[in-house]
Amino acid sequence: MAEMAVSFVLEQLIPLLTEEAKLLGGIHKEFADIKDEFECIQAFLKDADKTVKRDDTTEGAKTWVKQVREAAFHIEDVIDDYLIQVRQEPRDPGFVALLHKIVHSLKVIIPRHQIASKIQDIKSSLRGIKERSQTYGFQRSLEQGSRSFRGRKSAKWDDPRMDALYIDEAEMVGFEEPKNKLIEWLLEGRSERTVIAVVGMGGRGKTTLAKKVFDNKKVVGDFDYRVWITVSQSYYTEGLLRSMLNELYKQEGDTPPQDISQMDLGSLISMLRNYLQQKRYVFVFDDVWNIHFWNEIQNACIDNKMGSKIFITTRNMEVATNCLKSSVVKVHDLQPLSEVQSFELFKKKTFQKKDIPNELKEISLKIANKCKGLPLAIVAIGGLLSTKEKSLLEWQKFCDKLPLELKRDSHLTGINQILAFSYDDLPFHLKSCLLYFGIYPEDYEVKSRRLIRQWIAEGFVKEESGNTLEEVAEGYLTELIHRSLVQVSSVRIDGKAKSCCVHDLTREMILEKCEDLSFCKNISGNGHSTLSGSIRRLSITTHSDDFMKRIEKSCVRSLFLFTDNSQFLSKAFIRRIFREYRRLKVLEFDVFSNVRLSNILRENLGSLIHLKYLSFNNYPLSYIKLPKSFSMLQNLETLDMRHSIFYYLPKEVSKLRKLQHLLGYRMSLFKLKGGIGGMESLQTLSSVKIEDCDDGIKIIKELGKLRQLRKLSLYLEHHQISTLSSSLNEMQHLENLSIQPITFTENCFDLTDLHLNPPPSKLRTLKLLGMLEKFPEWILQLQNLVKLELKFSKLIDDPIKFLENMQNLLSLSINNDAYEGESLHFHDGGFQNLKELHLICLTNLYSIVIEKGALQSLKKFELSFIPNLKTVPAGIQHLEKLQVLNVRHVPHEELYPKL
């Protein structure tokens, strides 16, 4: 994490030295010297946050890394203070502006001297840090630590992974079904070599499950050779191949060649291939981390068309998917135990064959549920409690202090250590992204888009050629999911994560890292987090603001408020945030309060010039009005006001040229006329309205200049549609489009003039509320369309015949008399990939026919408020993949549960 801090400083210093050279004046060289010093130090910190937790790293080395991190924080503070000074300097021409500039220059002379003095102190501190590293060999210690084997067992904690190989079958719970499934995969008659992968987070029982499958009698009798190899994080290919060869010779009762230790890679591969030529074999490679592992060993595992199998256990889904390049692959995603299974395993470990005392049943269930289905934790905690007094009071204390016990009890520290291996294996750019989950409260499901925008505001996401930062960040999140560190809570229709979270025990590991690395502080009622040291990110869930007096306010860069208690957010507290936390980059109000923010914002908002992300999530309606000083927030990238109403966005918003995401609730663009067209960085413009006035047409024409827009959600009047068509034709990056009336009256909102030529080729989601009558042909050109929702369209012809050949369409909603015909006919071969179908409020519809071969991928089918539907849809029995059938307010509703 020291390298992370240094990296952030360098990213700020380089543009500062190039773009602000004239403004730096006499302190330009001072900043340049610090940049050079940090670049030298950065080379020694690639694995600092990993090695400082190792037991063979000296306390001196740990202190050295901490000092480097603090120095980096200090220079970041100086840079931010400098920018606050110079970017308030007037830059407009004219005599008045010149006078203001002279006065301003006089005002900043003293602060600039103060900054220069601080830089001298930092340079002196860096020299001392460097001298100490050379004197005591700290850099060498870190280098050696990073080269050593990360996965070796430490003497200071109990590593339970070896026990996984020797668990008795009777002690296992919840593995019977996956065990039988994997045995079936191993024994099936496919002649080609097949890779079988078991994927899951650390501690989920992958090794235990694989060993029971490996030792099964049917498996033993079905293969000529069975070889178990533990791979782990550190290995070299030649050594792994030698282990495979030695085991094969051992099973044949032969002696390996004497020169096997001198054989090169090619010779080892040739020998293995020859040995396996006529044999049916299974190799188990346990605990694989390297996603390129299969590339390194596949040539040695000859595909002799005898049904041989490669069995891999891994935490990373990409290890499995990379095998697809050259082999048939089957993946089992190992799920957590259910609450019933968790409690059963807990009872076996804690009480063995004895009955559980009645007074301990409730607390036992509570402790078991805290493990969230992770066998590693259940076994470790259950084993520890089996040695303790069976006292309700003692067990209640243990339950309440479980996070603390995980850190200090030697029987439980192994849980965090094993989970931390996944953190250690992360590339540098993903570590800060994972630690960010420590900011959110326990069991909090964060929206993926929200998380991604916060990562970008923090500077975690690096530019990649050909991709937006959002696309790069999506890749980061996907990789964390594939590595079994982040869990998907809900998915969008295209399979991407809609919201996500981390396992409670992974979160405990993250919180420990956050505390050690000064990444963030969590202030809650339980008081787990200390308030010492530099606080860069602050997450608050407590209902008291007493702690604020103990925080050095100037250091905080990101502030998150999570509470729905109106007593918490006092007016004085909110005013202090905007007045004193001037270095903030991220500000998240996920709160409810009766404090009206308008006056506070008017007084102080303009001083937060570093702010990149501002969200008033869940703040009460009508309590917010943005002030004129809002135009000072020139670095703002995201403004999220979706839960607040202000009818007119102030014209100052149009001056925010870096703003990328503007999210509101039916916000008026009226005051942005003449300016919104210049907001060319906008990618999201969500839930805004354009009133019926002369300026409305002008604003719509200006929207055509926003050619980077990805999402547009509009409320407007029907006579504006023709002009809107021209503007939409300019938005060729558009992915999500929603058009709705400001006020809806039957037959008044006419969309028949909506013609997109050419339509945005990247459009994936389309929502249209209004009259169409004829199905628009331009919709059929949207080959990437994934989701389509039509309301009040009053279509006369059956829309199914137009849509059924759209191969990428996954969700279709025909609602509120979008179709006025009497029947819908789904033809054989139509909608091959559609997953969701919603038919709602179709008053004229009386029959639905589904031919065999139609809707073959449908998983969810909703029929609601169709009063004249004569019978159950004909052919509904052909929907073999249907999982959810929602039926409400249709005739013969009682027949559907029998289907």
PDB file of N, CA, C and O in Angstrom, residues 145-167:
ATOM      1  N   GLY A 145      12.028 -10.551   0.613  1.00  0.00           N
ATOM      2  CA  GLY A 145      10.711 -11.029   0.995  1.00  0.00           C
ATOM      3  C   GLY A 145       9.813 -11.240  -0.195  1.00  0.00           C
ATOM      4  O   GLY A 145       9.074 -12.216  -0.273  1.00  0.00           O
ATOM      5  N   SER A 146       9.898 -10.341  -1.179  1.00  0.00           N
ATOM      6  CA  SER A 146       9.017 -10.447  -2.335  1.00  0.00           C
ATOM      7  C   SER A 146       9.410 -11.596  -3.236  1.00  0.00           C
ATOM      8  O   SER A 146       8.589 -12.109  -3.985  1.00  0.00           O
ATOM      9  N   ARG A 147      10.737 -12.000  -3.189  1.00  0.00           N
ATOM     10  CA  ARG A 147      11.161 -13.107  -4.042  1.00  0.00           C
ATOM     11  C   ARG A 147      10.907 -14.459  -3.394  1.00  0.00           C
ATOM     12  O   ARG A 147      10.907 -15.485  -4.049  1.00  0.00           O
ATOM     13  N   SER A 148      10.709 -14.472  -2.074  1.00  0.00           N
ATOM     14  CA  SER A 148      10.561 -15.750  -1.377  1.00  0.00           C
ATOM     15  C   SER A 148       9.186 -16.337  -1.624  1.00  0.00           C
ATOM     16  O   SER A 148       8.290 -15.694  -2.119  1.00  0.00           O
ATOM     17  N   PHE A 149       9.023 -17.577  -1.248  1.00  0.00           N
ATOM     18  CA  PHE A 149       7.772 -18.300  -1.509  1.00  0.00           C
ATOM     19  C   PHE A 149       6.678 -17.801  -0.595  1.00  0.00           C
ATOM     20  O   PHE A 149       6.734 -17.943   0.619  1.00  0.00           O
ATOM     21  N   ARG A 150       5.644 -17.188  -1.174  1.00  0.00           N
ATOM     22  CA  ARG A 150       4.586 -16.536  -0.403  1.00  0.00           C
ATOM     23  C   ARG A 150       3.699 -17.520   0.318  1.00  0.00           C
ATOM     24  O   ARG A 150       3.081 -17.208   1.307  1.00  0.00           O
ATOM     25  N   GLY A 151       3.602 -18.723  -0.189  1.00  0.00           N
ATOM     26  CA  GLY A 151       2.615 -19.625   0.354  1.00  0.00           C
ATOM     27  C   GLY A 151       3.110 -20.509   1.469  1.00  0.00           C
ATOM     28  O   GLY A 151       2.392 -21.370   1.933  1.00  0.00           O
ATOM     29  N   ARG A 152       4.366 -20.335   1.916  1.00  0.00           N
ATOM     30  CA  ARG A 152       4.857 -21.282   2.896  1.00  0.00           C
ATOM     31  C   ARG A 152       4.208 -21.067   4.250  1.00  0.00           C
ATOM     32  O   ARG A 152       3.794 -19.979   4.609  1.00  0.00           O
ATOM     33  N   LYS A 153       4.191 -22.109   5.009  1.00  0.00           N
ATOM     34  CA  LYS A 153       3.492 -22.069   6.295  1.00  0.00           C
ATOM     35  C   LYS A 153       4.312 -21.324   7.337  1.00  0.00           C
ATOM     36  O   LYS A 153       5.503 -21.502   7.458  1.00  0.00           O
ATOM     37  N   SER A 154       3.672 -20.471   8.072  1.00  0.00           N
ATOM     38  CA  SER A 154       4.313 -19.773   9.169  1.00  0.00           C
ATOM     39  C   SER A 154       4.120 -20.550  10.455  1.00  0.00           C
ATOM     40  O   SER A 154       3.129 -21.209  10.670  1.00  0.00           O
ATOM     41  N   ALA A 155       5.097 -20.432  11.343  1.00  0.00           N
ATOM     42  CA  ALA A 155       5.008 -21.161  12.605  1.00  0.00           C
ATOM     43  C   ALA A 155       4.062 -20.497  13.583  1.00  0.00           C
ATOM     44  O   ALA A 155       3.728 -21.063  14.604  1.00  0.00           O
ATOM     45  N   LYS A 156       3.595 -19.291  13.270  1.00  0.00           N
ATOM     46  CA  LYS A 156       2.795 -18.534  14.226  1.00  0.00           C
ATOM     47  C   LYS A 156       1.297 -18.673  14.025  1.00  0.00           C
ATOM     48  O   LYS A 156       0.533 -18.040  14.707  1.00  0.00           O
ATOM     49  N   TRP A 157       0.890 -19.461  13.056  1.00  0.00           N
ATOM     50  CA  TRP A 157      -0.554 -19.665  12.878  1.00  0.00           C
ATOM     51  C   TRP A 157      -0.816 -21.074  12.411  1.00  0.00           C
ATOM     52  O   TRP A 157       0.009 -21.699  11.762  1.00  0.00           O
ATOM     53  N   ASP A 158      -2.004 -21.577  12.761  1.00  0.00           N
ATOM     54  CA  ASP A 158      -2.386 -22.929  12.372  1.00  0.00           C
ATOM     55  C   ASP A 158      -2.962 -22.917  10.969  1.00  0.00           C
ATOM     56  O   ASP A 158      -3.980 -22.282  10.714  1.00  0.00           O
ATOM     57  N   ASP A 159      -2.290 -23.611  10.051  1.00  0.00           N
ATOM     58  CA  ASP A 159      -2.769 -23.718   8.678  1.00  0.00           C
ATOM     59  C   ASP A 159      -3.645 -24.960   8.568  1.00  0.00           C
ATOM     60  O   ASP A 159      -3.143 -26.085   8.611  1.00  0.00           O
ATOM     61  N   PRO A 160      -4.972 -24.780   8.418  1.00  0.00           N
ATOM     62  CA  PRO A 160      -5.881 -25.926   8.407  1.00  0.00           C
ATOM     63  C   PRO A 160      -5.989 -26.622   7.065  1.00  0.00           C
ATOM     64  O   PRO A 160      -6.721 -27.587   6.935  1.00  0.00           O
ATOM     65  N   ARG A 161      -5.238 -26.161   6.055  1.00  0.00           N
ATOM     66  CA  ARG A 161      -5.421 -26.721   4.722  1.00  0.00           C
ATOM     67  C   ARG A 161      -4.963 -28.175   4.628  1.00  0.00           C
ATOM     68  O   ARG A 161      -5.540 -28.965   3.889  1.00  0.00           O
ATOM     69  N   MET A 162      -3.896 -28.518   5.378  1.00  0.00           N
ATOM     70  CA  MET A 162      -3.446 -29.909   5.348  1.00  0.00           C
ATOM     71  C   MET A 162      -4.509 -30.844   5.899  1.00  0.00           C
ATOM     72  O   MET A 162      -4.682 -31.971   5.419  1.00  0.00           O
ATOM     73  N   ASP A 163      -5.268 -30.377   6.894  1.00  0.00           N
ATOM     74  CA  ASP A 163      -6.336 -31.213   7.471  1.00  0.00           C
ATOM     75  C   ASP A 163      -7.388 -31.569   6.440  1.00  0.00           C
ATOM     76  O   ASP A 163      -8.058 -32.592   6.549  1.00  0.00           O
ATOM     77  N   ALA A 164      -7.536 -30.713   5.413  1.00  0.00           N
ATOM     78  CA  ALA A 164      -8.568 -30.942   4.402  1.00  0.00           C
ATOM     79  C   ALA A 164      -8.364 -32.251   3.653  1.00  0.00           C
ATOM     80  O   ALA A 164      -9.307 -32.834   3.126  1.00  0.00           O
ATOM     81  N   LEU A 165      -7.109 -32.744   3.618  1.00  0.00           N
ATOM     82  CA  LEU A 165      -6.815 -33.980   2.890  1.00  0.00           C
ATOM     83  C   LEU A 165      -7.200 -35.220   3.692  1.00  0.00           C
ATOM     84  O   LEU A 165      -7.262 -36.316   3.133  1.00  0.00           O
ATOM     85  N   TYR A 166      -7.454 -35.036   4.974  1.00  0.00           N
ATOM     86  CA  TYR A 166      -7.657 -36.211   5.838  1.00  0.00           C
ATOM     87  C   TYR A 166      -8.974 -36.190   6.591  1.00  0.00           C
ATOM     88  O   TYR A 166      -9.149 -36.913   7.576  1.00  0.00           O
ATOM     89  N   ILE A 167      -9.926 -35.383   6.156  1.00  0.00           N
ATOM     90  CA  ILE A 167     -11.232 -35.326   6.820  1.00  0.00           C
ATOM     91  C   ILE A 167     -11.992 -36.609   6.554  1.00  0.00           C
ATOM     92  O   ILE A 167     -12.075 -37.083   5.416  1.00  0.00           O
TER      93      ILE A 167
END
